[in-house]
Coordinates of C-alpha atoms in Angstrom, one line a residue:
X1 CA 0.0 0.0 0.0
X2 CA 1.1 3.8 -1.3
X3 CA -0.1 7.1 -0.4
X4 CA 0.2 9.2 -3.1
X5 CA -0.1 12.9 -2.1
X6 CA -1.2 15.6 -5.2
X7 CA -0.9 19.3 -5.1
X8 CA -4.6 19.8 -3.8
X9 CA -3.7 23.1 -3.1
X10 CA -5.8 24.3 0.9
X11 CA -8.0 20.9 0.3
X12 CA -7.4 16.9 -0.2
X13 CA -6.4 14.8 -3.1
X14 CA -4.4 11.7 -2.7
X15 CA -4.7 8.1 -4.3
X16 CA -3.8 5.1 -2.3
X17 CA -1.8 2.5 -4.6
X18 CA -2.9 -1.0 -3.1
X19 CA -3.4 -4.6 -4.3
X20 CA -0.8 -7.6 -6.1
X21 CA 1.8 -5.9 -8.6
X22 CA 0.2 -7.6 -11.5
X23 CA -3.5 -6.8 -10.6
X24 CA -3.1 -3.3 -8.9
X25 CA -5.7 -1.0 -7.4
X26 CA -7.2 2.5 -7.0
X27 CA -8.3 4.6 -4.7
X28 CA -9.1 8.4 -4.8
X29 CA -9.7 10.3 -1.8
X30 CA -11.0 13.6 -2.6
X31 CA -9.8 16.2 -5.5
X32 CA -9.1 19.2 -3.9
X33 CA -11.2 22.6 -4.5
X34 CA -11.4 24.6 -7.8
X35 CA -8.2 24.1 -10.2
X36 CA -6.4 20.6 -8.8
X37 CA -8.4 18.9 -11.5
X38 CA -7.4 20.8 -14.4
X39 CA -3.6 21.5 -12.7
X40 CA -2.9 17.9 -11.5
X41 CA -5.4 15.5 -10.2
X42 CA -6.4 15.1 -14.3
X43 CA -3.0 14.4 -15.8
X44 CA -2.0 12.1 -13.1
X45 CA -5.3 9.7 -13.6
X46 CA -4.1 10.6 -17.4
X47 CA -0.7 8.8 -16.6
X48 CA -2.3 6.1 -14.5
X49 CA -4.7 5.3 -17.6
X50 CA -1.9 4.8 -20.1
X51 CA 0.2 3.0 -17.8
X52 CA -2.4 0.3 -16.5
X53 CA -5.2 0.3 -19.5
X54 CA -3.6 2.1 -22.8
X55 CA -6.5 2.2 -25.2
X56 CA -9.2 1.5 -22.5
X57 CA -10.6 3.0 -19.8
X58 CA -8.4 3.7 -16.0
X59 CA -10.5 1.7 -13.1
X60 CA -10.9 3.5 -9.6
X61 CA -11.8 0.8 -7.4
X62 CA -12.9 3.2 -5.3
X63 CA -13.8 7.1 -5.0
X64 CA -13.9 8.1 -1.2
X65 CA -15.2 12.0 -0.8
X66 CA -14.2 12.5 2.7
X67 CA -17.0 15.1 3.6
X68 CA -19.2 17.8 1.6
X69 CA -16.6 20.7 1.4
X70 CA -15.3 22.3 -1.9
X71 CA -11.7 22.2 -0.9
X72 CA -12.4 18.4 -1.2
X73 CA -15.1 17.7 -3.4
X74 CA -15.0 19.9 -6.1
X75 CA -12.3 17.7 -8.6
X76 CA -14.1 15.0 -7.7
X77 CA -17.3 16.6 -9.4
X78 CA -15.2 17.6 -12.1
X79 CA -13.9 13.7 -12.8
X80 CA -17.2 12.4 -12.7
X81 CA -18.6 15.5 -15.6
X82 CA -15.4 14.5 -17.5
X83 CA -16.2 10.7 -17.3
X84 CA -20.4 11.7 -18.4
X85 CA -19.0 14.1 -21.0
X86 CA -16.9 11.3 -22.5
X87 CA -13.9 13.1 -21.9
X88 CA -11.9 11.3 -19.6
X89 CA -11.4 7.3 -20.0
X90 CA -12.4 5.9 -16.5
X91 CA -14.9 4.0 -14.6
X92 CA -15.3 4.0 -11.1
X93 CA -16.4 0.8 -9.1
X94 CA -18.0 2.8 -5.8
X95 CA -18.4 6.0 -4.0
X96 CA -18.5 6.5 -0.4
X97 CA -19.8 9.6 0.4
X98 CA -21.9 11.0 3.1
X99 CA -24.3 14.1 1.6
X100 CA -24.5 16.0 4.3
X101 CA -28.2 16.4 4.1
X102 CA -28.1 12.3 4.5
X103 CA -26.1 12.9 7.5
X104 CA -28.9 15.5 8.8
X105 CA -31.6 12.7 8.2
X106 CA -34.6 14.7 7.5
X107 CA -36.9 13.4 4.8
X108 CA -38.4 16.8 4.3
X109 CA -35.2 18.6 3.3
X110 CA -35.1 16.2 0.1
X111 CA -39.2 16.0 -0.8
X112 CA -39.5 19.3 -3.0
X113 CA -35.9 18.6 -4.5
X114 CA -33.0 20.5 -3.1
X115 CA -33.7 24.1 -5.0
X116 CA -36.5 24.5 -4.1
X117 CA -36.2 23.0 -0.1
X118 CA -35.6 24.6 3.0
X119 CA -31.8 23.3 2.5
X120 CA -31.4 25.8 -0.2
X121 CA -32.7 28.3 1.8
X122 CA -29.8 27.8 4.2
X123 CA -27.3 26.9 1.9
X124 CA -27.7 30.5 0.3
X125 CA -27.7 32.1 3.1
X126 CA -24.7 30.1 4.6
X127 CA -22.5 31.9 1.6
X128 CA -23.0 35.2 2.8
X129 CA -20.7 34.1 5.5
X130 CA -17.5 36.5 5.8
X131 CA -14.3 36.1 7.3
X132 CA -15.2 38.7 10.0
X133 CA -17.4 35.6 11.6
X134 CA -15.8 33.5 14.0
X135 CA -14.0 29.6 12.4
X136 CA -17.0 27.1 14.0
X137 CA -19.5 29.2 12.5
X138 CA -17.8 29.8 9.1
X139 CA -17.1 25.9 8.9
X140 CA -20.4 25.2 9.5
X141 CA -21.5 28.0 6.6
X142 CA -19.3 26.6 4.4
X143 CA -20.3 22.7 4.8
X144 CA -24.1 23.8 4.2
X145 CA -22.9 26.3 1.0
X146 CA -21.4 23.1 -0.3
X147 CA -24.4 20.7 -0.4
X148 CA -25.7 21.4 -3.9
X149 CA -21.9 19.9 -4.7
X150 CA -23.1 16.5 -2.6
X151 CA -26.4 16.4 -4.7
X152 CA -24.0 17.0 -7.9
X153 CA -22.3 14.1 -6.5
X154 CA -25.1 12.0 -6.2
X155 CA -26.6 12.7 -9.6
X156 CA -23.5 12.3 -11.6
X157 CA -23.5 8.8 -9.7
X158 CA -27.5 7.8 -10.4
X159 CA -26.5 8.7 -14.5
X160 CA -23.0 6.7 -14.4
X161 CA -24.5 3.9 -12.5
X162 CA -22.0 4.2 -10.0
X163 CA -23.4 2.8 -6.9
X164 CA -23.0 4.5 -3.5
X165 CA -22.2 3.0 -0.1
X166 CA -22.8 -0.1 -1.7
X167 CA -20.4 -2.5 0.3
X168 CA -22.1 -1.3 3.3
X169 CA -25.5 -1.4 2.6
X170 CA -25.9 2.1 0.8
X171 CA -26.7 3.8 4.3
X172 CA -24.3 6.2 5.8
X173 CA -20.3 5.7 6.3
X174 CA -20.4 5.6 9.9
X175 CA -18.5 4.5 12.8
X176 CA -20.4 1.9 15.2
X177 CA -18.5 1.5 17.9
X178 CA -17.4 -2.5 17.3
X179 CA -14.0 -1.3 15.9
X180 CA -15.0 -4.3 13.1
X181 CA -13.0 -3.6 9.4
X182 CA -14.4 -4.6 6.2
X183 CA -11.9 -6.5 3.5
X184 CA -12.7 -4.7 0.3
X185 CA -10.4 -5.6 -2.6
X186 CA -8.0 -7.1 0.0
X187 CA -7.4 -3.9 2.0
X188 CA -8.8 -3.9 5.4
X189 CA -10.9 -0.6 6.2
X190 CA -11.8 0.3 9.7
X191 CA -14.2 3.4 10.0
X192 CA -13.1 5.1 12.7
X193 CA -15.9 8.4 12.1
X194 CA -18.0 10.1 12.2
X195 CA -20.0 8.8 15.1
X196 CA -23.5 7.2 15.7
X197 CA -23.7 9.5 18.5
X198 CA -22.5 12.5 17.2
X199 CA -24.7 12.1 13.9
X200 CA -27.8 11.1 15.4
X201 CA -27.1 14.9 18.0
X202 CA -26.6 16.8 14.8
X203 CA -29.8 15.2 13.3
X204 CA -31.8 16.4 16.7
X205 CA -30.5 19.7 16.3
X206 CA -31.3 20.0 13.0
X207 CA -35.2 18.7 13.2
X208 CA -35.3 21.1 15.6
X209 CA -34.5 23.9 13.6
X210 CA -36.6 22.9 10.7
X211 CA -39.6 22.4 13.5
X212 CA -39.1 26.0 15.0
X213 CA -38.1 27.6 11.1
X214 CA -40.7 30.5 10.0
X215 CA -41.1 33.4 8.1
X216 CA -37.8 35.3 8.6
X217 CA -35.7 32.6 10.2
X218 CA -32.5 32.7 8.9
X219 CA -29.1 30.6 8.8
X220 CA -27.6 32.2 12.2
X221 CA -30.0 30.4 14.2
X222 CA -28.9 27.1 12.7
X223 CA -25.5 27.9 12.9
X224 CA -25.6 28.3 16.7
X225 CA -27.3 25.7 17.2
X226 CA -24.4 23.4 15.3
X227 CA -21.1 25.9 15.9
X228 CA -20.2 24.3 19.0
X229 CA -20.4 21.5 17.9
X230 CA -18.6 21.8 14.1
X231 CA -20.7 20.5 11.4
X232 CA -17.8 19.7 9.1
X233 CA -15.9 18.2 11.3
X234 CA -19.0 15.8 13.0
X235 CA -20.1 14.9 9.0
X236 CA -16.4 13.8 7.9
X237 CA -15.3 10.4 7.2
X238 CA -12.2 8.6 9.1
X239 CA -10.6 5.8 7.6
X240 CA -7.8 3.6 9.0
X241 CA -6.3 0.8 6.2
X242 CA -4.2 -1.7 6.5
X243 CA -2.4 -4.1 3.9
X244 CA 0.2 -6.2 4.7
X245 CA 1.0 -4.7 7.8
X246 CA 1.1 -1.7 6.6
X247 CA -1.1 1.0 8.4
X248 CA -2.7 4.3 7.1
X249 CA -5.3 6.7 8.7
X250 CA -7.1 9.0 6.5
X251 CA -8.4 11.6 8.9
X252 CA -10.6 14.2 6.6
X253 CA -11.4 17.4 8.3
X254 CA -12.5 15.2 11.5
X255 CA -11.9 16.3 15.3
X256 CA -9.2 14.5 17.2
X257 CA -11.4 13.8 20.4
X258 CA -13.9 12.2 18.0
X259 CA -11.3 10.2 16.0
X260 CA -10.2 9.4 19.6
X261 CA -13.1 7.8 20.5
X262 CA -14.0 6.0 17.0
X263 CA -10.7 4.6 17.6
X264 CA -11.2 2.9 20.8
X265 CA -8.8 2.9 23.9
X266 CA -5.4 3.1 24.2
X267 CA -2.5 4.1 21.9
X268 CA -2.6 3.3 18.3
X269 CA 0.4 3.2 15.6
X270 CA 0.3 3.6 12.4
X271 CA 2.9 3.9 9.3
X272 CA 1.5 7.1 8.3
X273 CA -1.3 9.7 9.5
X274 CA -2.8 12.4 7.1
X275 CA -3.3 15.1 9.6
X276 CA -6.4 16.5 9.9
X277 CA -7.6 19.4 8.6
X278 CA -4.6 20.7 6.5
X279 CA -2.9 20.5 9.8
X280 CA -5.2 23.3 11.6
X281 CA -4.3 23.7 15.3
X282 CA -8.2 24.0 16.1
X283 CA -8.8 19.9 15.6
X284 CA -6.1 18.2 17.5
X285 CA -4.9 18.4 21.2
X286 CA -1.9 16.8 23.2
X287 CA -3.5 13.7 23.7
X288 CA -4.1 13.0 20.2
X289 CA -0.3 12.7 19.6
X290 CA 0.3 11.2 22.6
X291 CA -2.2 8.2 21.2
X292 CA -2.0 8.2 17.5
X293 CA 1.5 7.7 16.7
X294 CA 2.6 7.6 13.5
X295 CA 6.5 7.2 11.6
X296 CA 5.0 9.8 8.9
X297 CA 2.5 12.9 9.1
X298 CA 1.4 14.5 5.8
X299 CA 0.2 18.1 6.3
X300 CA -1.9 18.9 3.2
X301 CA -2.3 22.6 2.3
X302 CA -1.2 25.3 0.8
X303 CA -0.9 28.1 3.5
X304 CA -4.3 29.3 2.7
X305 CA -6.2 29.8 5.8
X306 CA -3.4 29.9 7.8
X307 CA -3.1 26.0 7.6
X308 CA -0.8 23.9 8.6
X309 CA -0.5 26.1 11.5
X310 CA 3.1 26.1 13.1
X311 CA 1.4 25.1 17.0
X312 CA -0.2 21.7 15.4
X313 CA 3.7 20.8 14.5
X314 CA 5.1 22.2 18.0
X315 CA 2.3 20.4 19.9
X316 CA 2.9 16.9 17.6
X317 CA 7.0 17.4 18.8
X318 CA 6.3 18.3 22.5
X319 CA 3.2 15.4 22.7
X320 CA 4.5 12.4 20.5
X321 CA 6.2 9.5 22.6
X322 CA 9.8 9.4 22.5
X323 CA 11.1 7.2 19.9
X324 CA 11.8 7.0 16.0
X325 CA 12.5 10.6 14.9
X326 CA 9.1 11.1 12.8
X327 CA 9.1 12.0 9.0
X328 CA 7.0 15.3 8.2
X329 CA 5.5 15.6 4.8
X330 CA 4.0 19.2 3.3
X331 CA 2.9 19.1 0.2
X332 CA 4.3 22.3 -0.9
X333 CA 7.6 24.0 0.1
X334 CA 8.1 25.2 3.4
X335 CA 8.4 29.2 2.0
X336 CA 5.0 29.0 -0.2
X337 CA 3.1 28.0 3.3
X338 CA 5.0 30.5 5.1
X339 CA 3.9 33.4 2.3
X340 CA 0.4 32.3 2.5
X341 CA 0.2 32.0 6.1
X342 CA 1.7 35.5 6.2
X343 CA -1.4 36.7 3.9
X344 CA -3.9 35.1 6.6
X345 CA -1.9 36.5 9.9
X346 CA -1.8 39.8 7.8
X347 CA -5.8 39.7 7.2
X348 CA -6.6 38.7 10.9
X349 CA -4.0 42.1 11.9
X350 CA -6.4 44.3 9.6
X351 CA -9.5 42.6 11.3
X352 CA -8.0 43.0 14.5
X353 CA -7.2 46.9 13.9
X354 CA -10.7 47.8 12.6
X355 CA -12.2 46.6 16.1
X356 CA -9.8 48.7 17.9
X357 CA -7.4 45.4 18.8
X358 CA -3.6 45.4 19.0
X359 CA -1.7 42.5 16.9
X360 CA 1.7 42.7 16.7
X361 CA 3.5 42.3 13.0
X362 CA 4.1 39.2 11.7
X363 CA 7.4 37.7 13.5
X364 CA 9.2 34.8 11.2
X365 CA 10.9 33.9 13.7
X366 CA 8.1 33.3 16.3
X367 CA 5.6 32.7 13.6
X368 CA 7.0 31.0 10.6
X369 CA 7.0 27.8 10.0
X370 CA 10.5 27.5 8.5
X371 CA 11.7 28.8 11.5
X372 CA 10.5 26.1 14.2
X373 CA 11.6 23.2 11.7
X374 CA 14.9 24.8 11.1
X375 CA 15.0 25.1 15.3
X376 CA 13.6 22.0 16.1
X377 CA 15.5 20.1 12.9
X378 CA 17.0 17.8 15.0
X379 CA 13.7 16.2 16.1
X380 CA 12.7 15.8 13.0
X381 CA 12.7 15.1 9.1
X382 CA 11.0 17.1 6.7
X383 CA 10.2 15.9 3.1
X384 CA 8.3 18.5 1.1
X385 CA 7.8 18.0 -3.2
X386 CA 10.6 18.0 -5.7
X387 CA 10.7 19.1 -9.1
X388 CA 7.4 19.7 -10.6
X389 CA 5.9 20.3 -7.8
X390 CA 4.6 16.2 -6.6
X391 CA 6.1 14.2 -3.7
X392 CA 7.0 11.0 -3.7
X393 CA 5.0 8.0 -3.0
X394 CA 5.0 7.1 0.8

């Protein structure tokens, strides 16, 4: 088993490489927001089709879309157009994919169609979200914003005949609680998230808002009733895989106390974890590295949004158990993130300033991210991409 890790810019897109040499498989976890596809995630699945079917069509054994989010959804929607359209040679065994108005379980947000619904009420009003409004609430606006994409999703799927959830039971990807994996194509695939409990809280809260809604009801009450509790983090999938030994978690946007708890008790090792959330220091705490211990962390993103943050690296270094110095893999170089994260720091200053708060300057030295790995090298390897901009398989 592979991870392959594409330039998905502030989202997710990798492919996992799995399965005998002479009979290999595919999976694609998520395709990154506007522009991976045409950049990257296209020409890669390009190579892959020449290499393993020249003159026929590439085979993804499986499409997992971690959550309803554009930074992760939106090549996906562009693959499966390209595949309808006729312009890309591929065919996709499943999906897994939770549509987040699934996850919300409320019959009545799907019986007029979504346009016309009270979900596309919300979802229009979720857009007019700014960055002035606190992260909870904006991740919450943004997940509801994106659930025309998760209807795209499931359309494109109905006309390909791609069936959905299919090897467990079409319902929703969610995490029991009897730590039981599946064996699909030979890969073992335990879901660790999102919860039972957590989904069936967000699906109380949410009848309750659709009971209460009336004339002039607007997104913001929704919103507080889910902030606190992060809608895309409670609706995103977990997956831990395993092939030969070889472990893998594929985190999403997820919460660390909820990936925690899907997990089970005590620590848990694995070769390599895709940090959650582009690395943001809002879902992990010290006990999640003190418990999930990897050799290998891959910290998706770009710099946009601030993400990965330079505290989710310190608190990994100060947290993990002592042993095997740990490989960090970004996939962009170290001074791109630092630029972007500049730009964010920058934006929150100005914010700051107009409501009559001090924020110091940016420090690189306190701040940057180049500057704690160059500090702290000795604890640590870093890998980021080479020429052309792709890293290597892991």
């Amino acid at each position: 088993m592979k991870l392959e890790m594409l330039p998905g810019r502030k989202g997710d897109c990798m492919l996992i490489h799995f399965g005998p040499p002479d009979a290999p498989k595919l999976m694609l976890v998520d395709g990154g927001p506007a522009g991976v596809w045409d950049d990257d995630l296209s020409h890669r699945l390009r190579a892959l089709q020449e290499e393993r079917a020249p003159g026929g069509k590439l085979l993804i054994d499986l499409l997992v879309i971690s959550h309803v989010d554009d930074d992760h959804i939106n090549g996906v929607i562009r693959l499966l157009q390209a595949i309808d359209e006729e312009d890309f040679p591929a065919e996709i065994d499943e999906i897994w994919h939770n549509s987040f108005d699934e996850v919300l379980g409320n019959d009545q947000t799907l019986g007029s169609g979504f346009n016309n619904g009270p979900l596309a009420s919300v979802a229009g009003e979720a857009s007019t979200f700014a960055d002035d409004d606190d992260f909870e609430t904006r991740d919450a606006a943004m997940v509801l914003a994106s659930m025309a994409q998760g209807h795209r999703v499931q359309s494109l799927a109905r006309k390909l005949r791609i069936p959905v959830n299919q090897s467990l039971g079409g319902g929703l990807i969610i995490a029991d609680g009897d730590g039981l994996p599946i064996d699909l194509y030979g890969l073992s695939i335990k879901i660790d998230g999102p919860l039972r409990a957590d989904v069936e809280e967000l699906q109380k809260e949410f009848d309750e808002w659709l009971r209460k809604r009336g004339p002039g009801a607007g997104t913001a009450s929704l919103l507080a009733a889910l902030a606190d509790k992060s809608a895309a983090n409670l609706s995103s999938i977990v997956l831990s895989l395993e092939e030969d030994g070889k472990t893998l978690l594929l985190s999403g946007d997820a919460r660390s106390d909820r990936m925690l708890k899907g997990m089970g008790d005590g620590a848990h090792r694995y070769d390599i974890i895709k940090m959650p959330h582009h690395g943001s220091d809002r879902n992990v705490d010290e006990e999640f590295f003190e418990r999930a211990v990897a050799d290998t962390y891959v910290f998706s993103g770009d710099g946009e949004h601030g993400n990965p943050e330079r505290a989710t690296v310190t608190m990994l270094l100060d947290n993990r158990p002592p042993g095997r110095k740990p490989q960090l893999v970004f996939t962009y170089s170290i001074p791109e993130i630092d630029t972007e994260r500049k730009k964010e720091y920058e934006k929150t200053r100005r914010r700051a300033q107009r409501r009559g708060k001090d924020k110091p300057e940016w420090d690189p030295a306190s701040m940057a991210l180049e500057a704690l790995l160059k500090n702290r090298s000795a604890e640590l390897e870093t890998i980021v991409p080479g020429p052309g901009g792709y890293l290597p398989e892991l």
